[in-house]
C-alpha cells in the first residue's frame, strides 16, 4: 500500500477543529501534525491538498438493512456498502431480519462470509433474538459480533419478541449490548383495524403517525427501559421518533457510564408529518415520521446528550413495492449515501455544530459498541477518514443515486456540502466520484470488558 498525506485539512476530532496534516501509512493513521513535510517520508506517497475541507472520522452507522441474503432484488451488501462509502460511512452494523434471519450462529456467520467477499466498508452484524433461541443467542461472541437485536414491535417472520418471560431472560443472561425496536404491537394492531375499517387499504399517509402513534412508541420503550433497569442489561433504543420518549434518557453522566442509551435517525431529524403530502409512502418508516414538535424535541435531546447516536436505519425497497396503497407499501427507505451530507446541511444552518455532529455520528457509536480503533482521528487508529467540501452545491437525482433500488427520499433536495474522499483502512476507496473496487472492508472487532 502506498502512503497518503492529507494536507491543510480542518480536522474535526474530540470536540476540536484545527488545521493540520494527517499521514496515512498502511491501514493506519501514522501521524497528525500542524505540518508534515512530504520530503521526510520514505514511502511512495500521494499528497491530497484538502484546501480547507473538513476531515472527519468515517461515520459508523449502527443500524442498516442491506437485504442480503434473500432480499437482494432490493439491495445487497456490495451495492449498499458502496453507496455508504460515497456518503462518508466507513463502517456499518447490519440487522438480522434478512431471509433467512440471522437467528442461529451458523446463519450469522453466513452473512459475515458474504461481507468478507463483497463489502467495501467495514462491517458487523447483529444476532437476532426470538422467543425461542436463547441458547443460540448466548453463544454470540462479543469480540467479533456487534450485539443483539430485538424487535419489540412488528417484524418479519418470528422476530417479534413478545413473551415477557423470554425478554427478561434475555436481558438477564447477556452482557452484550441489546438494541431494540420499540413499538407496542397491540396498540398498532388496534389503530390499524380502526383505520382500515374507515378507509380500506388506501389509508391516507397522514394517519401513519397516528396508527404507529406516540403512545405505541412510549409504551414499548418505557417497558424496555424498566426491564433494563431491573436486570442491569446494556440497552440501546433504536430510532427514537417522539419528543415524549426523549425524557426517558439521562444526560447527567458520560456516555461511557450509561447502560441505557438512545439513537435518532436522519429521517426523524429532517422530515415531519407535513411532508407526507409531497413524499407519500417514500417517507413511510417504522417508527413513523411524526410532528414538528417531535422533530424539535429530538433535536433538543440530541444536542443536550439524552440521545447519543445519529444513524440511518437504511432500509431500501423497490419503487414498485413503495408505490402502493398504505397497507401494501412496506416501511423503510434508503439513506446511507445522503446521511452525512444531510447532517452537514444542519451544521451550515447552525442547528448543530460540526464537533457535535462528529461526536454523534463517529465517536459515540465507537464508544457505545466498543469498536476497536475506529471512530476517531488518532495516531495508531485505522485510517477511516472522510473529506467534506462544504462549498460544493449539488442536487440529489436519479443519475447520481447509487442505491440498488434507484431512488431516494431526498430526490430533488439541493445540498451545499459534498463528500469528496473516503478512506477505509488507509485505502482511498472513493475520490471525487471514482471508486476503488479492488479493496474490501474489514470485519469490525470490539473490546470486551
XYZ file of C-alpha atoms in Angstrom:
449
model
C 0.000 0.000 0.000
C 1.191 3.498 -0.739
C 1.074 6.237 1.871
C -1.185 9.269 1.750
C -0.555 12.730 3.123
C -3.648 14.860 3.641
C -2.625 18.495 3.955
C -4.382 21.701 5.068
C -7.478 19.985 6.411
C -9.868 21.291 9.050
C -9.560 18.249 11.300
C -12.586 17.549 13.498
C -11.873 15.302 16.478
C -12.942 15.109 20.125
C -14.741 18.447 20.245
C -11.961 20.380 18.496
C -11.477 21.743 14.981
C -7.894 22.512 13.993
C -5.980 22.968 10.777
C -3.421 20.269 10.148
C -1.985 17.381 8.161
C -2.569 13.632 8.512
C -0.174 10.926 7.322
C -1.620 7.519 6.474
C 0.701 4.504 6.279
C -0.746 1.056 5.605
C -4.110 0.656 7.313
C -3.422 3.239 9.996
C -3.034 6.895 10.864
C 0.716 7.308 11.310
C 0.973 10.983 12.257
C -1.181 14.048 12.909
C 0.519 17.426 12.999
C 0.115 21.092 12.107
C 2.577 20.411 9.278
C 4.062 17.197 7.895
C 6.739 17.572 5.220
C 6.431 15.124 2.314
C 10.190 15.080 1.740
C 10.686 13.403 5.146
C 8.590 10.383 4.119
C 10.419 7.452 2.534
C 7.430 5.528 1.083
C 5.652 6.178 -2.190
C 3.239 8.905 -1.258
C 0.178 10.616 -2.681
C -0.474 14.129 -1.434
C -4.061 15.336 -1.147
C -4.476 19.058 -0.551
C -7.681 19.338 1.458
C -7.765 23.126 0.894
C -9.827 23.845 3.992
C -12.219 20.904 3.669
C -13.313 19.213 6.868
C -11.554 15.939 7.668
C -13.748 13.762 9.859
C -13.629 10.131 11.017
C -15.778 7.879 8.857
C -19.308 7.591 10.199
C -20.124 4.323 11.974
C -23.749 3.583 11.102
C -25.132 1.382 13.867
C -28.336 0.376 12.067
C -28.699 -0.660 8.429
C -30.666 -3.254 6.450
C -28.624 -4.269 3.401
C -31.098 -7.050 2.472
C -28.640 -9.880 1.893
C -29.296 -12.797 1.855
C -32.762 -13.377 0.497
C -33.976 -9.891 -0.432
C -31.339 -8.928 -2.966
C -33.838 -7.589 -5.501
C -33.934 -4.548 -3.171
C -30.236 -4.251 -2.257
C -27.126 -6.233 -1.426
C -24.056 -5.739 0.727
C -21.897 -4.745 -2.259
C -24.217 -2.073 -3.691
C -25.202 -0.532 -0.367
C -21.701 -0.511 1.139
C -20.538 1.323 -1.990
C -23.318 3.901 -1.558
C -22.349 4.196 2.119
C -18.726 4.963 1.262
C -19.806 7.644 -1.231
C -21.807 9.083 1.671
C -18.930 9.098 4.182
C -19.953 5.964 6.096
C -16.952 3.665 6.531
C -18.409 1.072 8.935
C -21.890 -0.363 9.331
C -23.773 -2.697 11.644
C -26.452 -4.657 9.807
C -29.692 -6.041 11.201
C -30.738 -9.723 11.376
C -34.130 -9.595 9.585
C -32.914 -10.961 6.255
C -34.062 -14.219 4.598
C -33.162 -16.433 6.329
C -32.994 -14.424 9.531
C -29.689 -14.355 11.416
C -31.077 -16.206 14.440
C -28.512 -19.022 14.612
C -24.737 -18.733 14.810
C -24.390 -20.582 11.504
C -26.726 -18.194 9.667
C -24.996 -15.200 11.256
C -21.597 -16.408 10.045
C -23.029 -16.916 6.555
C -23.622 -13.158 6.424
C -20.087 -12.419 7.608
C -18.796 -14.702 4.861
C -20.756 -12.787 2.195
C -19.497 -9.451 3.534
C -15.864 -10.612 3.575
C -16.087 -11.001 -0.202
C -18.368 -8.111 -1.182
C -18.391 -5.292 1.392
C -16.394 -2.190 0.512
C -16.985 -0.754 4.005
C -16.111 -2.290 7.366
C -18.914 -4.436 8.693
C -20.559 -6.215 11.544
C -23.920 -7.890 12.015
C -26.289 -8.261 14.935
C -27.615 -11.571 16.168
C -31.415 -11.698 16.126
C -33.283 -12.689 19.255
C -36.588 -14.563 19.069
C -38.990 -16.042 21.609
C -37.175 -19.374 21.472
C -33.460 -19.054 20.613
C -31.838 -18.047 23.907
C -29.334 -20.935 23.794
C -28.094 -19.800 20.368
C -28.077 -16.157 21.446
C -25.777 -16.929 24.385
C -23.160 -18.409 22.021
C -22.625 -14.977 20.398
C -19.004 -13.829 20.570
C -18.805 -10.240 21.901
C -15.313 -9.818 20.403
C -16.471 -10.007 16.783
C -20.259 -9.516 16.790
C -21.732 -6.055 17.386
C -24.626 -7.047 19.627
C -28.118 -8.480 19.966
C -31.156 -7.088 18.130
C -34.693 -7.495 19.450
C -37.852 -6.370 17.694
C -40.343 -5.349 20.368
C -42.620 -4.039 17.607
C -43.801 -5.787 14.469
C -41.227 -7.542 12.334
C -40.999 -10.224 9.707
C -41.279 -13.925 10.479
C -40.865 -14.874 14.129
C -38.665 -11.954 15.128
C -41.289 -10.163 17.213
C -40.196 -10.895 20.799
C -43.401 -10.501 22.786
C -43.036 -13.085 25.542
C -42.280 -11.131 28.718
C -40.584 -14.054 30.476
C -38.345 -14.617 27.448
C -37.476 -10.929 27.319
C -36.485 -10.864 30.958
C -34.383 -13.992 30.471
C -32.540 -12.432 27.502
C -31.955 -9.163 29.379
C -30.677 -11.078 32.436
C -28.449 -13.523 30.559
C -26.151 -11.468 28.327
C -23.577 -8.738 28.903
C -23.721 -7.788 25.212
C -25.425 -4.614 24.060
C -29.116 -5.269 23.354
C -30.546 -2.982 20.667
C -34.313 -2.719 20.420
C -37.018 -1.551 18.027
C -39.747 -0.256 20.356
C -43.347 -0.016 19.192
C -46.226 -1.670 21.037
C -47.754 -4.240 18.719
C -51.205 -4.398 20.356
C -51.642 -0.622 20.096
C -50.619 -0.600 16.423
C -52.927 -3.502 15.546
C -55.884 -1.810 17.222
C -55.189 1.504 15.454
C -54.698 -0.208 12.088
C -58.013 -2.049 12.378
C -59.814 1.226 13.081
C -58.371 2.990 10.029
C -58.813 0.005 7.715
C -62.478 -0.110 8.761
C -62.769 3.559 7.796
C -60.633 3.734 4.612
C -59.906 0.174 3.496
C -56.340 -0.412 2.270
C -55.907 3.114 0.910
C -55.427 4.913 4.222
C -54.129 8.488 3.723
C -50.444 8.614 4.704
C -51.063 11.447 7.157
C -52.574 8.849 9.502
C -49.386 6.754 9.630
C -48.036 8.599 12.715
C -51.448 8.225 14.364
C -51.584 4.479 13.669
C -47.963 3.994 14.772
C -48.516 6.524 17.494
C -46.575 8.281 20.219
C -48.410 6.026 22.668
C -47.217 2.860 20.865
C -43.607 4.065 20.944
C -43.598 5.305 24.536
C -45.351 2.241 25.936
C -42.765 -0.078 24.404
C -39.605 1.955 25.053
C -40.554 2.708 28.675
C -41.158 -1.015 29.309
C -37.787 -1.930 27.763
C -36.025 0.664 29.902
C -37.805 -0.544 33.036
C -36.653 -4.085 32.263
C -33.073 -2.941 31.623
C -33.008 -1.147 34.979
C -34.393 -4.231 36.708
C -31.882 -6.643 35.131
C -28.845 -4.369 34.703
C -28.736 -5.055 30.952
C -26.996 -2.762 28.458
C -29.860 -1.364 26.376
C -29.707 0.763 23.220
C -33.062 2.058 21.965
C -33.067 2.477 18.201
C -34.692 5.269 16.177
C -36.497 7.438 18.716
C -39.306 9.287 16.954
C -41.161 11.153 19.707
C -40.380 14.055 21.988
C -42.023 12.174 24.880
C -39.553 9.268 24.697
C -36.533 11.558 24.992
C -37.359 12.188 28.663
C -36.684 8.532 29.460
C -32.929 9.053 28.960
C -30.171 10.631 31.063
C -27.611 13.293 30.209
C -26.055 13.756 33.637
C -23.361 11.080 33.233
C -20.776 10.423 30.476
C -21.686 8.000 27.695
C -19.091 5.509 28.958
C -21.075 5.202 32.217
C -24.519 4.881 30.620
C -26.138 1.447 30.493
C -29.249 2.779 28.705
C -28.686 4.773 25.519
C -30.625 6.124 22.544
C -30.304 6.653 18.816
C -32.072 9.001 16.406
C -32.186 8.558 12.633
C -31.614 11.195 9.984
C -35.162 10.995 8.612
C -36.690 11.801 12.002
C -34.400 14.840 12.219
C -35.246 16.005 8.691
C -38.886 15.258 7.802
C -42.192 15.879 9.599
C -45.804 14.771 9.050
C -46.228 17.841 6.825
C -44.031 16.088 4.226
C -46.428 13.167 3.687
C -48.484 15.159 1.180
C -45.466 15.545 -1.129
C -43.448 12.392 -0.357
C -46.201 9.865 0.413
C -45.037 6.290 1.005
C -41.445 7.296 0.174
C -41.174 8.567 3.758
C -43.171 5.757 5.321
C -40.938 4.409 8.081
C -41.448 2.439 11.266
C -41.451 4.215 13.661
C -43.302 6.907 11.737
C -42.060 10.400 10.982
C -44.165 12.481 13.352
C -44.874 16.138 14.200
C -42.741 19.281 14.170
C -42.921 19.177 17.987
C -41.431 15.676 17.928
C -38.701 16.685 15.478
C -37.810 19.725 17.625
C -37.757 17.526 20.729
C -35.435 15.018 19.091
C -33.004 17.774 18.096
C -33.091 19.192 21.629
C -32.364 15.778 23.155
C -29.581 15.129 20.646
C -27.911 18.421 21.468
C -28.198 18.031 25.251
C -26.926 14.419 25.122
C -30.040 12.490 26.108
C -29.747 11.000 22.590
C -26.294 9.568 21.952
C -26.084 8.447 18.309
C -27.200 9.509 14.818
C -27.849 6.590 12.423
C -29.737 5.885 9.204
C -31.891 2.746 9.558
C -31.156 2.413 5.828
C -33.885 0.010 4.625
C -34.384 0.052 0.843
C -37.393 -1.249 -1.064
C -38.027 -1.073 -4.790
C -40.180 1.744 -6.149
C -42.671 -0.865 -7.308
C -43.017 -2.004 -3.691
C -43.175 1.514 -2.250
C -45.658 2.875 -4.793
C -48.584 1.019 -3.301
C -51.582 1.822 -1.125
C -50.894 2.289 2.579
C -51.400 -1.262 3.814
C -49.345 -2.782 0.987
C -46.434 -0.282 0.870
C -43.546 -1.504 3.059
C -41.914 0.827 5.565
C -38.301 1.923 5.171
C -36.129 3.825 2.747
C -32.529 4.204 1.544
C -30.336 6.742 3.372
C -26.630 5.814 3.655
C -25.475 7.881 0.674
C -27.045 11.096 1.953
C -26.995 10.939 5.767
C -23.681 12.704 6.474
C -24.429 15.329 3.825
C -27.869 15.966 5.351
C -26.357 16.469 8.812
C -23.742 18.836 7.341
C -26.634 20.849 5.918
C -27.857 21.242 9.501
C -24.313 22.259 10.513
C -24.391 25.031 7.889
C -27.818 26.114 9.125
C -26.446 26.435 12.669
C -28.692 23.705 14.077
C -25.738 21.570 15.265
C -22.005 22.231 15.493
C -19.621 20.202 13.351
C -17.951 18.943 16.538
C -21.264 17.682 17.943
C -22.229 16.109 14.602
C -18.951 14.146 14.518
C -19.442 13.108 18.136
C -22.882 11.642 17.380
C -22.054 10.033 14.005
C -18.499 8.807 14.650
C -17.190 8.978 18.223
C -20.262 7.801 20.119
C -21.059 4.687 18.053
C -17.413 3.656 18.539
C -17.680 4.197 22.303
C -21.106 2.620 22.671
C -20.282 -0.558 20.738
C -16.660 -0.540 21.987
C -15.331 -0.668 18.434
C -11.594 -1.304 18.284
C -9.503 1.632 16.957
C -12.169 3.376 14.884
C -14.399 6.429 15.119
C -11.629 8.923 15.938
C -8.744 10.666 14.192
C -5.906 9.374 16.358
C -2.413 8.082 15.672
C -2.474 4.274 15.641
C -6.162 4.109 14.735
C -7.467 2.700 11.465
C -7.450 5.373 8.769
C -11.215 5.538 8.219
C -11.383 9.163 7.101
C -13.697 11.401 5.100
C -13.141 14.777 3.437
C -16.192 17.044 3.244
C -16.314 20.095 0.977
C -18.847 22.498 2.470
C -18.815 24.757 -0.611
C -19.998 22.354 -3.287
C -23.674 22.537 -4.197
C -25.343 19.522 -5.783
C -28.843 18.115 -6.162
C -29.891 14.536 -5.460
C -31.256 12.984 -8.647
C -31.703 9.544 -10.175
C -28.470 9.858 -12.162
C -26.299 10.243 -9.034
C -28.058 7.757 -6.717
C -26.028 4.605 -6.023
C -28.608 2.508 -4.170
C -29.664 -0.646 -5.985
C -33.310 0.419 -5.551
C -32.536 3.555 -7.595
C -34.437 6.170 -5.600
C -34.055 8.390 -2.525
C -36.420 10.304 -0.245
C -34.007 13.219 -0.782
C -34.536 13.360 -4.556
C -34.779 16.997 -5.631
C -33.011 18.222 -2.471
C -30.081 20.585 -3.047
C -27.220 20.098 -0.626
C -24.365 22.571 -0.174
C -21.804 20.027 1.110
C -20.318 17.031 -0.668
C -18.180 14.044 0.309
C -15.090 14.222 -1.919
C -12.805 11.491 -0.488
C -13.374 8.426 1.686
C -10.582 6.287 3.129
C -11.328 2.821 4.540
C -8.475 1.172 6.467
C -5.996 3.513 4.779
C -7.246 2.715 1.258
C -8.562 5.613 -0.791
C -11.845 3.943 -1.706
C -13.656 6.972 -3.142
C -12.201 10.115 -4.707
C -14.383 12.666 -6.486
C -16.821 10.060 -7.734
C -14.252 7.370 -8.628
C -14.249 4.098 -6.668
C -11.500 1.604 -5.910
C -13.471 -1.623 -6.283
C -10.430 -3.858 -5.764
C -10.289 -3.475 -1.993
C -12.744 -4.728 0.620
C -13.543 -3.632 4.161
C -12.695 -5.495 7.366
C -14.788 -7.232 9.983
C -15.167 -4.930 12.978
C -13.729 -6.050 16.285
C -14.948 -4.996 19.718
C -13.301 -4.503 23.083
C -14.602 -6.793 25.785
C -14.632 -5.668 29.402
